[in-house]
Short mmCIF file of C-alpha atoms in Angstrom, two decimals:
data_model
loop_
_atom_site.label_atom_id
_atom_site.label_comp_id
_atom_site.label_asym_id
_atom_site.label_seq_id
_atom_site.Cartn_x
_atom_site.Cartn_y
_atom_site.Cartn_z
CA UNK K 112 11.31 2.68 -15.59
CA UNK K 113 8.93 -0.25 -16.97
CA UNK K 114 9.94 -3.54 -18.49
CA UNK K 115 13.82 -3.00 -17.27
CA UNK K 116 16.23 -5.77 -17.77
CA UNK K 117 18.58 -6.25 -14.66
CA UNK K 118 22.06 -7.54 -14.41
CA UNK K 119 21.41 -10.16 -11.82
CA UNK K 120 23.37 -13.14 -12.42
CA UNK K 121 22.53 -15.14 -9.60
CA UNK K 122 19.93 -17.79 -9.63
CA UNK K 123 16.37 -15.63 -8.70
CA UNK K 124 14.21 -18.66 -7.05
CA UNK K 125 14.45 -22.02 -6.13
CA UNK K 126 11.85 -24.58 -7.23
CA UNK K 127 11.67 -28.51 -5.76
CA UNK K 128 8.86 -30.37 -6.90
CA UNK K 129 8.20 -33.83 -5.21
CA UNK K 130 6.01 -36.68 -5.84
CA UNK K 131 2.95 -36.99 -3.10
CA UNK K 132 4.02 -39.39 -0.55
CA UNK K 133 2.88 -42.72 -0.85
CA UNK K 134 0.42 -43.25 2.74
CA UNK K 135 -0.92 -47.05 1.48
CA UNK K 136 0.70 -50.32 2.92
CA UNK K 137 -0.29 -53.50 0.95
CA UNK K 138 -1.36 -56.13 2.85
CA UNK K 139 0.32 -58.95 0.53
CA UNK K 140 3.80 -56.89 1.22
CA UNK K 141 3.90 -59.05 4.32
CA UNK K 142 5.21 -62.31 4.44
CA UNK K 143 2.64 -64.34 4.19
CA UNK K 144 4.57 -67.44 5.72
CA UNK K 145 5.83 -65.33 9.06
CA UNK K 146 3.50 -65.77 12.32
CA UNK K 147 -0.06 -64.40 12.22
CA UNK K 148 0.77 -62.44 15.59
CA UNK K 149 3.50 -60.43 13.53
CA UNK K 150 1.22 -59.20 11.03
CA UNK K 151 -0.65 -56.06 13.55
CA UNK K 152 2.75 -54.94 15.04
CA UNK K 153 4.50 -54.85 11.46
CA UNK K 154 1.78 -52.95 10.21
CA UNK K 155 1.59 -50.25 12.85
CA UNK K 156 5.44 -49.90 12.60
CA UNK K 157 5.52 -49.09 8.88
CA UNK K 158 3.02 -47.04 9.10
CA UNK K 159 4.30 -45.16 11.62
CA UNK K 160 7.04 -44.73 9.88
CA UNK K 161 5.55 -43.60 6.78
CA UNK K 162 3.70 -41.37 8.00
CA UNK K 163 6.54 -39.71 9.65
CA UNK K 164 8.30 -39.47 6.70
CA UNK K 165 5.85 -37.95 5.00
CA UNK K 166 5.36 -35.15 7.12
CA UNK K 167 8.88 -34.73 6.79
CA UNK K 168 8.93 -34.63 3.14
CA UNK K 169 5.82 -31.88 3.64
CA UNK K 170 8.01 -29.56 5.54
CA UNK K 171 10.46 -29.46 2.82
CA UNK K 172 8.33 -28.87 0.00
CA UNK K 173 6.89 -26.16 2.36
CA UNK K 174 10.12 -24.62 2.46
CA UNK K 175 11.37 -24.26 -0.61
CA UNK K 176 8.14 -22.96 -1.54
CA UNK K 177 8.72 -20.36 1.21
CA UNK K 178 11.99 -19.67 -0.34
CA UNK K 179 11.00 -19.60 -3.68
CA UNK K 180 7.81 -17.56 -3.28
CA UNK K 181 10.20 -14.90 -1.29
CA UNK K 182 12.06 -13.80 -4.27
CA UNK K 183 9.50 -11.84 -5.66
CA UNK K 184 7.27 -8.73 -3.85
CA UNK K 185 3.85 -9.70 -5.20
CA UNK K 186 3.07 -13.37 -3.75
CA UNK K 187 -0.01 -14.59 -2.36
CA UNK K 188 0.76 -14.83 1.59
CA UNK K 189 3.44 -12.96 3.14
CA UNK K 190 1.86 -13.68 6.65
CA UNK K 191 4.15 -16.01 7.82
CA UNK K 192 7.68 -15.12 9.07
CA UNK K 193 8.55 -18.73 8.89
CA UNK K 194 11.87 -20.40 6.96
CA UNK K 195 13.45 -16.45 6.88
CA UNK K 196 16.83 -16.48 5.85
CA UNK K 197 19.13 -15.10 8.48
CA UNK K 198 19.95 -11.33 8.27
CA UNK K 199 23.30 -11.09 5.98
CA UNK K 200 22.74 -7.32 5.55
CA UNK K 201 21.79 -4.39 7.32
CA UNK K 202 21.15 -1.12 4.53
CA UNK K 203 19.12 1.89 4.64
CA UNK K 204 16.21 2.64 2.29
CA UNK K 205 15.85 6.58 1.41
CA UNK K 206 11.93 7.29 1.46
CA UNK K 207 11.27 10.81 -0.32
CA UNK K 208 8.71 12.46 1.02
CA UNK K 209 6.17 15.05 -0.61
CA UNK K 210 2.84 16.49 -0.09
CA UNK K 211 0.88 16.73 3.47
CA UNK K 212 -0.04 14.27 5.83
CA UNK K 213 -1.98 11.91 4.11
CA UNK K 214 0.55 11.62 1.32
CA UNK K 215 3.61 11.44 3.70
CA UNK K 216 1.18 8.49 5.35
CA UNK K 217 1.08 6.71 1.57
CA UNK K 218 4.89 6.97 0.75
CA UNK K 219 5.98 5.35 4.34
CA UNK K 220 3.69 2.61 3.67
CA UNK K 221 5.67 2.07 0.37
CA UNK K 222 8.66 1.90 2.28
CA UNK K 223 6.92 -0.43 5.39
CA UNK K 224 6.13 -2.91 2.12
CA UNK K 225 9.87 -2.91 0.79
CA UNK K 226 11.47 -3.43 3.93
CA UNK K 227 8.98 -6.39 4.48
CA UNK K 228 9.60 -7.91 1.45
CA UNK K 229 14.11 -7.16 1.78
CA UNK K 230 14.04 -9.28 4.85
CA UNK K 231 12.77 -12.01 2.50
CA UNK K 232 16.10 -11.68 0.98
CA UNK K 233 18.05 -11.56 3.67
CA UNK K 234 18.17 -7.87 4.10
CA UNK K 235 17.59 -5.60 7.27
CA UNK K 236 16.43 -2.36 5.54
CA UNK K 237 16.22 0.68 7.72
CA UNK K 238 13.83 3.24 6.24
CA UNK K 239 15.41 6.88 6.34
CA UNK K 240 13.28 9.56 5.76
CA UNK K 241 14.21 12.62 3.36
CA UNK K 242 11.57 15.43 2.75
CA UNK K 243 10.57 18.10 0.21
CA UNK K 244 11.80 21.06 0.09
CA UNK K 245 8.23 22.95 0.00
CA UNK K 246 8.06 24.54 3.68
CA UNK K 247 4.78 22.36 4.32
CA UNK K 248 6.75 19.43 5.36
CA UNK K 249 6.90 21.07 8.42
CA UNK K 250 3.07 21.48 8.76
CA UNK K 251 2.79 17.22 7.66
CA UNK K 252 5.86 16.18 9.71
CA UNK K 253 3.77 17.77 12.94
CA UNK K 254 0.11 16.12 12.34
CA UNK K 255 2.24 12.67 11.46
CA UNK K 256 4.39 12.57 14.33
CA UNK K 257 1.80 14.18 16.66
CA UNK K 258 -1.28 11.34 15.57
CA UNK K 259 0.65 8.61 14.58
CA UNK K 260 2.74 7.01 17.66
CA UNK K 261 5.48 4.88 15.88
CA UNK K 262 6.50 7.86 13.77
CA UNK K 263 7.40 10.07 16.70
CA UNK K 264 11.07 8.70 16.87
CA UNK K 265 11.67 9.14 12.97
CA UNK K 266 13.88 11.52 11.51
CA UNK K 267 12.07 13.47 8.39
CA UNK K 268 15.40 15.43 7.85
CA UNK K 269 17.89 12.23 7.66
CA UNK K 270 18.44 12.27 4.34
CA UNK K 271 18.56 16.30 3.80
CA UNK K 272 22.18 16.24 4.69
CA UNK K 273 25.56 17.30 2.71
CA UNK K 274 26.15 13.45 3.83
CA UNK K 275 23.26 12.35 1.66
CA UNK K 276 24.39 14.23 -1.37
CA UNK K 277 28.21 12.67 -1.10
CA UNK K 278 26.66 9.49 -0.27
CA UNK K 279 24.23 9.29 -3.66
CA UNK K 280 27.57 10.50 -5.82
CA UNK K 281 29.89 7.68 -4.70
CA UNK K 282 26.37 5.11 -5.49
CA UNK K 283 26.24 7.06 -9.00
CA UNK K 284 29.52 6.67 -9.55
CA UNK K 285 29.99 3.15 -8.38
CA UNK K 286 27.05 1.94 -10.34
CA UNK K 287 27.18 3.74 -13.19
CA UNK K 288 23.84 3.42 -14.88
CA UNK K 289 23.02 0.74 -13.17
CA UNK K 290 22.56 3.28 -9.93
CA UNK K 291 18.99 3.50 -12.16
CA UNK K 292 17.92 -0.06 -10.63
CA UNK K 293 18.02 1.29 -7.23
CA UNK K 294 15.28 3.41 -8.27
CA UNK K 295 11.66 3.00 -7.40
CA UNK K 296 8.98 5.93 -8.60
CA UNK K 297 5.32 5.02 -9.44
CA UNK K 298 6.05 4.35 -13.25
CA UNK K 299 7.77 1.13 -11.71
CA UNK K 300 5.99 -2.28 -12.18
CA UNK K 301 5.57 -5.05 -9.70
CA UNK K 302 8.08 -6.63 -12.01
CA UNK K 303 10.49 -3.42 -11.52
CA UNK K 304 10.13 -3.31 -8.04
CA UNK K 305 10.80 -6.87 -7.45
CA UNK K 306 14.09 -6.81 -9.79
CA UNK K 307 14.98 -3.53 -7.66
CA UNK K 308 15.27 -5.86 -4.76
CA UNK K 309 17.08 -8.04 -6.48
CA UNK K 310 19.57 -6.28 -7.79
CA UNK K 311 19.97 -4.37 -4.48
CA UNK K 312 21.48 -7.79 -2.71
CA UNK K 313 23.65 -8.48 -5.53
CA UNK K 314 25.48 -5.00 -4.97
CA UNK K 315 25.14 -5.63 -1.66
CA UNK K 316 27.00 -9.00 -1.23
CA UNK K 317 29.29 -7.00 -4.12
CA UNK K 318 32.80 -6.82 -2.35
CA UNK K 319 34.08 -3.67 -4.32
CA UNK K 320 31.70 -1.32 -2.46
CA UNK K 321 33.01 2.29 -1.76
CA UNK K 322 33.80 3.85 1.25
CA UNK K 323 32.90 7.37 1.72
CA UNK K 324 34.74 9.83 3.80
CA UNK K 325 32.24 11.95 5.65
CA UNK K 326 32.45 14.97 7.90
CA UNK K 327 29.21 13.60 9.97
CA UNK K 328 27.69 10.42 10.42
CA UNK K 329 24.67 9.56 8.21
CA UNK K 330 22.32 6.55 8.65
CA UNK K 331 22.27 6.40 3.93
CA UNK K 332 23.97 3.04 3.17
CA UNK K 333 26.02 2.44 -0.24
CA UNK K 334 24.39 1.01 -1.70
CA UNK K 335 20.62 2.88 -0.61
CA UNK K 336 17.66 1.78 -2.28
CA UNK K 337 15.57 5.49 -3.30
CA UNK K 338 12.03 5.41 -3.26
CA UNK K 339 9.63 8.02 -4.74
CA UNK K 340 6.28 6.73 -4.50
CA UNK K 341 2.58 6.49 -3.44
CA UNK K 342 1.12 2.93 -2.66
CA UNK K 343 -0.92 1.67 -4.84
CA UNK K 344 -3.81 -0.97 -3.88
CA UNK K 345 -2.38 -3.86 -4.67
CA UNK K 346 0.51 -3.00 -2.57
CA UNK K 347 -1.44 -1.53 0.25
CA UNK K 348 -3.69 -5.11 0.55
CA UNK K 349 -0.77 -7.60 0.13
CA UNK K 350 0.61 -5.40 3.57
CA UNK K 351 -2.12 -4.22 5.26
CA UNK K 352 -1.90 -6.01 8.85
CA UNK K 353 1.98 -4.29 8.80
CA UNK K 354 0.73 -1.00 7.73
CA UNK K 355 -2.18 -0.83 10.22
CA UNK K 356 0.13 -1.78 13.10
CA UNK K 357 2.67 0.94 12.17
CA UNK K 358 0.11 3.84 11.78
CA UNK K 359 -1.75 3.30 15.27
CA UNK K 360 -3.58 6.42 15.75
CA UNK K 361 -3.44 8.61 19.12
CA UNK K 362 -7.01 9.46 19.95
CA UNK K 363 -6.29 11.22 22.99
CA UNK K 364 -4.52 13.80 21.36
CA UNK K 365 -5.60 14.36 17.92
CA UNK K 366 -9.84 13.97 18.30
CA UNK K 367 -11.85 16.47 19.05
CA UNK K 368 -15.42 15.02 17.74
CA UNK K 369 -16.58 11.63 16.93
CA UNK K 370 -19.07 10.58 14.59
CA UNK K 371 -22.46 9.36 15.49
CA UNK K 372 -23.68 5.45 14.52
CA UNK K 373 -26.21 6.64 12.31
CA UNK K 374 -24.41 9.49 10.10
CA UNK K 375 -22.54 8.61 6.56
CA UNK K 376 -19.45 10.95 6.22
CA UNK K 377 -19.06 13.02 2.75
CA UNK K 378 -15.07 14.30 2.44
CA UNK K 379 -14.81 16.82 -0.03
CA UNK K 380 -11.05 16.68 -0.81
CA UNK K 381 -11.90 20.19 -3.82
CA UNK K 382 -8.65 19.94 -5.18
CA UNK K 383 -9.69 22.30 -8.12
CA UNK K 384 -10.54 24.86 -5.27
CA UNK K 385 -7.24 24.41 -4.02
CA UNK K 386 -5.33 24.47 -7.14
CA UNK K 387 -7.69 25.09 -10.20
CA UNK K 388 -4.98 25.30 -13.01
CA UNK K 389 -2.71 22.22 -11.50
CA UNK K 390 -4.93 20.28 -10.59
CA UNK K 391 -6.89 20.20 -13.47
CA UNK K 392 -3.69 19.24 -15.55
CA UNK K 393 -2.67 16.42 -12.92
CA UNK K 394 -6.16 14.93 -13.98
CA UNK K 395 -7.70 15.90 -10.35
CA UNK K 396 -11.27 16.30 -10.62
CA UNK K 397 -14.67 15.56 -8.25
CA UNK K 398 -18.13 14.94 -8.93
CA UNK K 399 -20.33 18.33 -9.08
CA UNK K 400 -23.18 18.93 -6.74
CA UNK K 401 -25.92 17.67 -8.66
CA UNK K 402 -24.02 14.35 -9.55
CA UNK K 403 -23.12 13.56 -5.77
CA UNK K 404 -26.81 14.09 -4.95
CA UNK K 405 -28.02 12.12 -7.92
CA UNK K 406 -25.83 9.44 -8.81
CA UNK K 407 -23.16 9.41 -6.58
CA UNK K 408 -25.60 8.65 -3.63
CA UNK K 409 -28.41 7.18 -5.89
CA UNK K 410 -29.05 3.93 -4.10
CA UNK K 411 -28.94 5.62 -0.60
CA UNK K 412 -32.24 5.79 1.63
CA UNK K 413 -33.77 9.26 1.87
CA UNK K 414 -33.65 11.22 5.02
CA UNK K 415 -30.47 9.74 6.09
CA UNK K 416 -27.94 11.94 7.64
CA UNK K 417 -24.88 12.85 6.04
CA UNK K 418 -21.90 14.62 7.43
CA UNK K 419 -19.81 16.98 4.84
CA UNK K 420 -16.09 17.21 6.20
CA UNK K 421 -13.91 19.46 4.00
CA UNK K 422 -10.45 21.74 4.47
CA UNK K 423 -12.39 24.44 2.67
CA UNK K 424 -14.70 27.21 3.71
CA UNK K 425 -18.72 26.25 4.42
CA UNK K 426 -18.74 28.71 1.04
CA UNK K 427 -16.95 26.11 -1.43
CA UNK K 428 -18.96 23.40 0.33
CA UNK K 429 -22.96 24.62 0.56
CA UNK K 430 -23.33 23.97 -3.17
CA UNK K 431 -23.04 19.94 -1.77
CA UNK K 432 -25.22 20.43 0.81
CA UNK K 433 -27.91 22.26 -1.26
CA UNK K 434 -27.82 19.80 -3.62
CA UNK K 435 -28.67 16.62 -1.05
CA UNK K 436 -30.72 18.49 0.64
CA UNK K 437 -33.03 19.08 -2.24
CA UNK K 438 -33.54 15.23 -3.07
CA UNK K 439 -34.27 14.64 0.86
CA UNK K 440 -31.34 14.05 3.10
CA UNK K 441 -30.43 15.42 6.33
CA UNK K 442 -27.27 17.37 5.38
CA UNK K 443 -24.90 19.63 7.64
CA UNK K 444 -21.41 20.43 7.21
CA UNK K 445 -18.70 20.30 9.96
CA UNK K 446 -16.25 23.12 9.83
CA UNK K 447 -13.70 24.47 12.59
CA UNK K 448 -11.60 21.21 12.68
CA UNK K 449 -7.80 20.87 12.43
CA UNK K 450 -7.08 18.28 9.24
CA UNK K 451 -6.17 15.38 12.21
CA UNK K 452 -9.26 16.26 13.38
CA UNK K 453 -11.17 15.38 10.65
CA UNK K 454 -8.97 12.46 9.96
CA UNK K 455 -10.46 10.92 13.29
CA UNK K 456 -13.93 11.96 12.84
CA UNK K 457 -13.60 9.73 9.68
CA UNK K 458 -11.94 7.11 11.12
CA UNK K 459 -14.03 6.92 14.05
CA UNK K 460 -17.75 7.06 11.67
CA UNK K 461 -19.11 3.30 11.77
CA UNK K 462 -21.88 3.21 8.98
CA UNK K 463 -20.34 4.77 6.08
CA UNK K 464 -17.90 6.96 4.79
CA UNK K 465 -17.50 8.62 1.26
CA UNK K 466 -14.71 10.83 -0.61
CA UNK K 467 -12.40 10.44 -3.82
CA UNK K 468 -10.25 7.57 -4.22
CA UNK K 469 -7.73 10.18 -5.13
CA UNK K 470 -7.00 11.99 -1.84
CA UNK K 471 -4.29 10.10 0.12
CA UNK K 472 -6.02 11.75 3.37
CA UNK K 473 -9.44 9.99 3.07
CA UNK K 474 -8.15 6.98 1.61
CA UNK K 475 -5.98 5.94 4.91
CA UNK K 476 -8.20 7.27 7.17
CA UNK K 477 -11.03 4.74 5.11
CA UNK K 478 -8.19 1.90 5.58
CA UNK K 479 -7.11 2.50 9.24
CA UNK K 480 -10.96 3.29 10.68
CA UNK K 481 -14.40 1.57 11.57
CA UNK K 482 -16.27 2.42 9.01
CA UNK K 483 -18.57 -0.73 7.80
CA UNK K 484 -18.42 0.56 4.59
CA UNK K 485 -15.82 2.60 2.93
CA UNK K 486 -16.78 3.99 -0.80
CA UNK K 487 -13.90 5.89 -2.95
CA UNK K 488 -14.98 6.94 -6.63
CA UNK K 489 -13.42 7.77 -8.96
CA UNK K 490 -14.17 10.06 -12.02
CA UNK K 491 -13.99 9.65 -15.63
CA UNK K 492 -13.37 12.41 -17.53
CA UNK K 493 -11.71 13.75 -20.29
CA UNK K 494 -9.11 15.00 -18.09
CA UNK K 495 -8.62 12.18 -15.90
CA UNK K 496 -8.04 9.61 -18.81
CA UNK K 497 -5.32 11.23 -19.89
CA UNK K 498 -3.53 11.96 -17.37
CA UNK K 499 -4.25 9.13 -14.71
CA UNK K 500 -5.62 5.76 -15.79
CA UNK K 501 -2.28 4.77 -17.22
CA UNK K 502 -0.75 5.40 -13.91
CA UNK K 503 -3.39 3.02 -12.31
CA UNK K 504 -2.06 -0.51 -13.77
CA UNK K 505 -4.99 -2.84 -12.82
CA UNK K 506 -4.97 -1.86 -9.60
CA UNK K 507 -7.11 1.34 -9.12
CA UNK K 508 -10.90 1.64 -9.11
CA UNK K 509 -11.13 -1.86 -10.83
CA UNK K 510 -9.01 -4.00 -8.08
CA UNK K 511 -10.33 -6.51 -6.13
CA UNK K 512 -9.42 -6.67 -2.72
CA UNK K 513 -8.07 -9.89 -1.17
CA UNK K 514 -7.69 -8.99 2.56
CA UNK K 515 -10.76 -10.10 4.18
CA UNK K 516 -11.58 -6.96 5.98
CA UNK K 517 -10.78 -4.60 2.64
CA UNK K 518 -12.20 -6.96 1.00
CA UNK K 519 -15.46 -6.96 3.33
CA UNK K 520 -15.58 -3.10 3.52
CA UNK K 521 -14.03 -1.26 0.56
CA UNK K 522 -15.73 -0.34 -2.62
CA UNK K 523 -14.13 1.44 -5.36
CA UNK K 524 -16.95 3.09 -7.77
CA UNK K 525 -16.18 4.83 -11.27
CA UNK K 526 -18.83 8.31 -12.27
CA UNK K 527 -18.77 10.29 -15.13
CA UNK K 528 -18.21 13.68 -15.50
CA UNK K 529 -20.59 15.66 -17.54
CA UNK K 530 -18.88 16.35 -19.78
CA UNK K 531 -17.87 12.94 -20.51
CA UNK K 532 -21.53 12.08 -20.34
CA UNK K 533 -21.78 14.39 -23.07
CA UNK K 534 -18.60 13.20 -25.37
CA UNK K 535 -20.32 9.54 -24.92
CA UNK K 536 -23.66 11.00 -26.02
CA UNK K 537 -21.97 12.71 -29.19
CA UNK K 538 -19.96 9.12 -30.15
CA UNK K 539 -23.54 7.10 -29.62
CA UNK K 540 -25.45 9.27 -32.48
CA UNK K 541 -22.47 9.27 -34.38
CA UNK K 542 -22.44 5.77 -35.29
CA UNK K 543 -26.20 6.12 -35.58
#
């Protein structure tokens, strides 16, 4: 979907440039041959009134930049609601869901970030939820709704309607291939998403829009912007403070143990003990035992006590723990917990927590908790760069956060596999 050309034909941003106010009064601009007890009061009054206009003139430069910055998704500071235009459209935005809780977690975010950035263009987007149609929905919808307050009241089977399916044909057939634009998977750019925006006013202030006769109600709009996709960093910093606030976690109900002030927490997502042939060919991969103990946790103190937290059996995990404990920490593994369960014993640890950048589970609960510090590595291998660092864009384990408390507390770190150690070794002597 990369590097698509739109057919917007209204003007996409507005740009006023002004000269800085002049603040200075010349003294020899007064009349030299009116009374000396003019002179103070004539002063005062034009400078008075300079300086009001001048702070006039600052509030419209302000503005327009406001405007102008609100055309596209990726801008600097989307903090301020100020100089909104008013709502001209109310539309629904179709969030497909997949995967388990963490996951469903990462693709409402996506759609928390769009909707922020529609009512920029004078769009109220309502996000409608749609999931898979692998039976462990079920499993995700229930730890979301149950440990996440704001999601109790959504729908996660809103868009899994005979409605939805009339709905997308009369958009495909409206559109043509155009319908394409209204698109958003995570091939699309920053550049794709923001025309997707775009181009979803423009059909929307469109007069020829369809009506669809349906049997039942259904909350899909025509036209519905569709939305496939896991947040990527860039996306997750620019709208943290909205994410944060939407995924307040209920302690009461979904804790059973909390972690102490002086243990770091080790999640071991083993996705190649869940899946060994998949995941291997999606590019999923962790750091072995011995690389954990000896690289992974190099520059950490000896005798410190770490915390292993994994969905697996203690069998899959005591390699990890054998390995630490044989260069000197204090190792045990928790084991008996519910997945929300562990989610909050991560959130609530307060020195420092540890897992793979690529598990959606640990990476929100790393985002949303206390942790002081929050590391997520990332492995190169010969799997993983071909399969994943395309997908990454400049904004995986090489972004720089901006939001001051990301910023202050996660660290993104890139290890080697061994046998990427080894493919490195073989390239050295070979240009010996």
């Amino acid at each position: 979907m990369s590097k698509r050309t739109l057919p917007i034909t209204s003007s996409a941003a507005l740009e006023i440039t002004a000269a800085p106010p002049d603040y200075s009064l010349s003294i020899s601009s007064v009349n030299p041959e009116r009374p000396t007890f003019l002179r103070p009061s004539l002063r005062r009054i034009l400078s008075w009134l300079f300086t009001v206009l001048a702070v006039r003139l600052w509030i419209l430069v302000m503005a327009a930049k406001d405007i102008s910055s609100s055309q596209g998704i990726f801008i600097n500071d989307m903090t301020s609601l100020r100089h909104l235009p008013p709502i001209v459209h109310n539309a629904s935005m179709v969030i497909q869901l997949g995967g388990e809780m963490g996951n469903q977690l990462s693709m409402i975010s996506v759609g928390l970030a769009l909707r922020r950035q529609a009512r920029y263009l004078g769009i109220h987007a309502q996000i409608v939820l749609r999931h898979q149609d692998h039976s462990k929905w079920m499993r995700a919808r229930e730890a979301t709704q149950t440990c996440f307050i704001k999601t109790k009241s959504m729908d996660f089977e809103a868009a899994n309607t005979e409605e939805f399916s009339q709905i997308s044909k009369a958009q495909t057939d409206w559109l043509g291939k155009n319908n394409t634009f209204l698109f958003i998977d995570n091939e699309s750019t920053n550049e794709d998403m923001d025309h997707s925006l775009k181009y979803w006013k423009e059909v929307l202030d469109r007069q020829d829009r369809p009506s669809v006769v349906l049997k039942n109600a259904s909350p899909v709009s025509v036209p519905h912007l569709f939305v496939n996709r896991y947040i990527k960093n860039e996306q997750l910093d620019l709208h943290f403070d909205d994410i944060r606030d939407f995924f307040r976690f209920d302690h009461e109900r979904c804790c059973k143990l909390r972690a102490s002030a002086e243990e770091i927490v080790l999640h071991m997502r083993l996705f190649l003990t869940e899946m060994p042939r998949r995941g291997r060919l999606l590019g999923f991969e962790e750091l072995s035992p011995m690389k954990v103990a000896n690289e992974l946790f190099h520059n950490t103190n000896r005798g410190e006590n770490i915390t292993i937290l994994s969905r697996f059996s203690d069998h899959n995990v005591k390699p990890y723990k054998d390995a630490l404990d044989a260069v000197g920490f204090q190792t045990r593994v928790l084991s008996g917990q519910e997945g929300v369960e562990d989610f909050c014993y991560l959130m609530s640890a307060t020195k420092e927590i540890v897992g793979t950048e690529q598990s959606s589970f640990f990476k929100f609960a790393a985002v949303l908790g206390n942790a002081t510090k929050a590391r997520l590595y990332f492995v190169e291998s010969p799997d993983t760069k071909e399969k994943l660092l395309s997908r990454f864009r400049g904004s995986g384990f090489d972004y720089q956060w901006k939001h001051p408390l990301l910023k202050r507390k996660i660290v993104i770190e890139k290890y080697k596999s061994e046998v990427q150690d080894i493919l490195d070794a073989i390239a050295i002597n070979a240009t010996v």
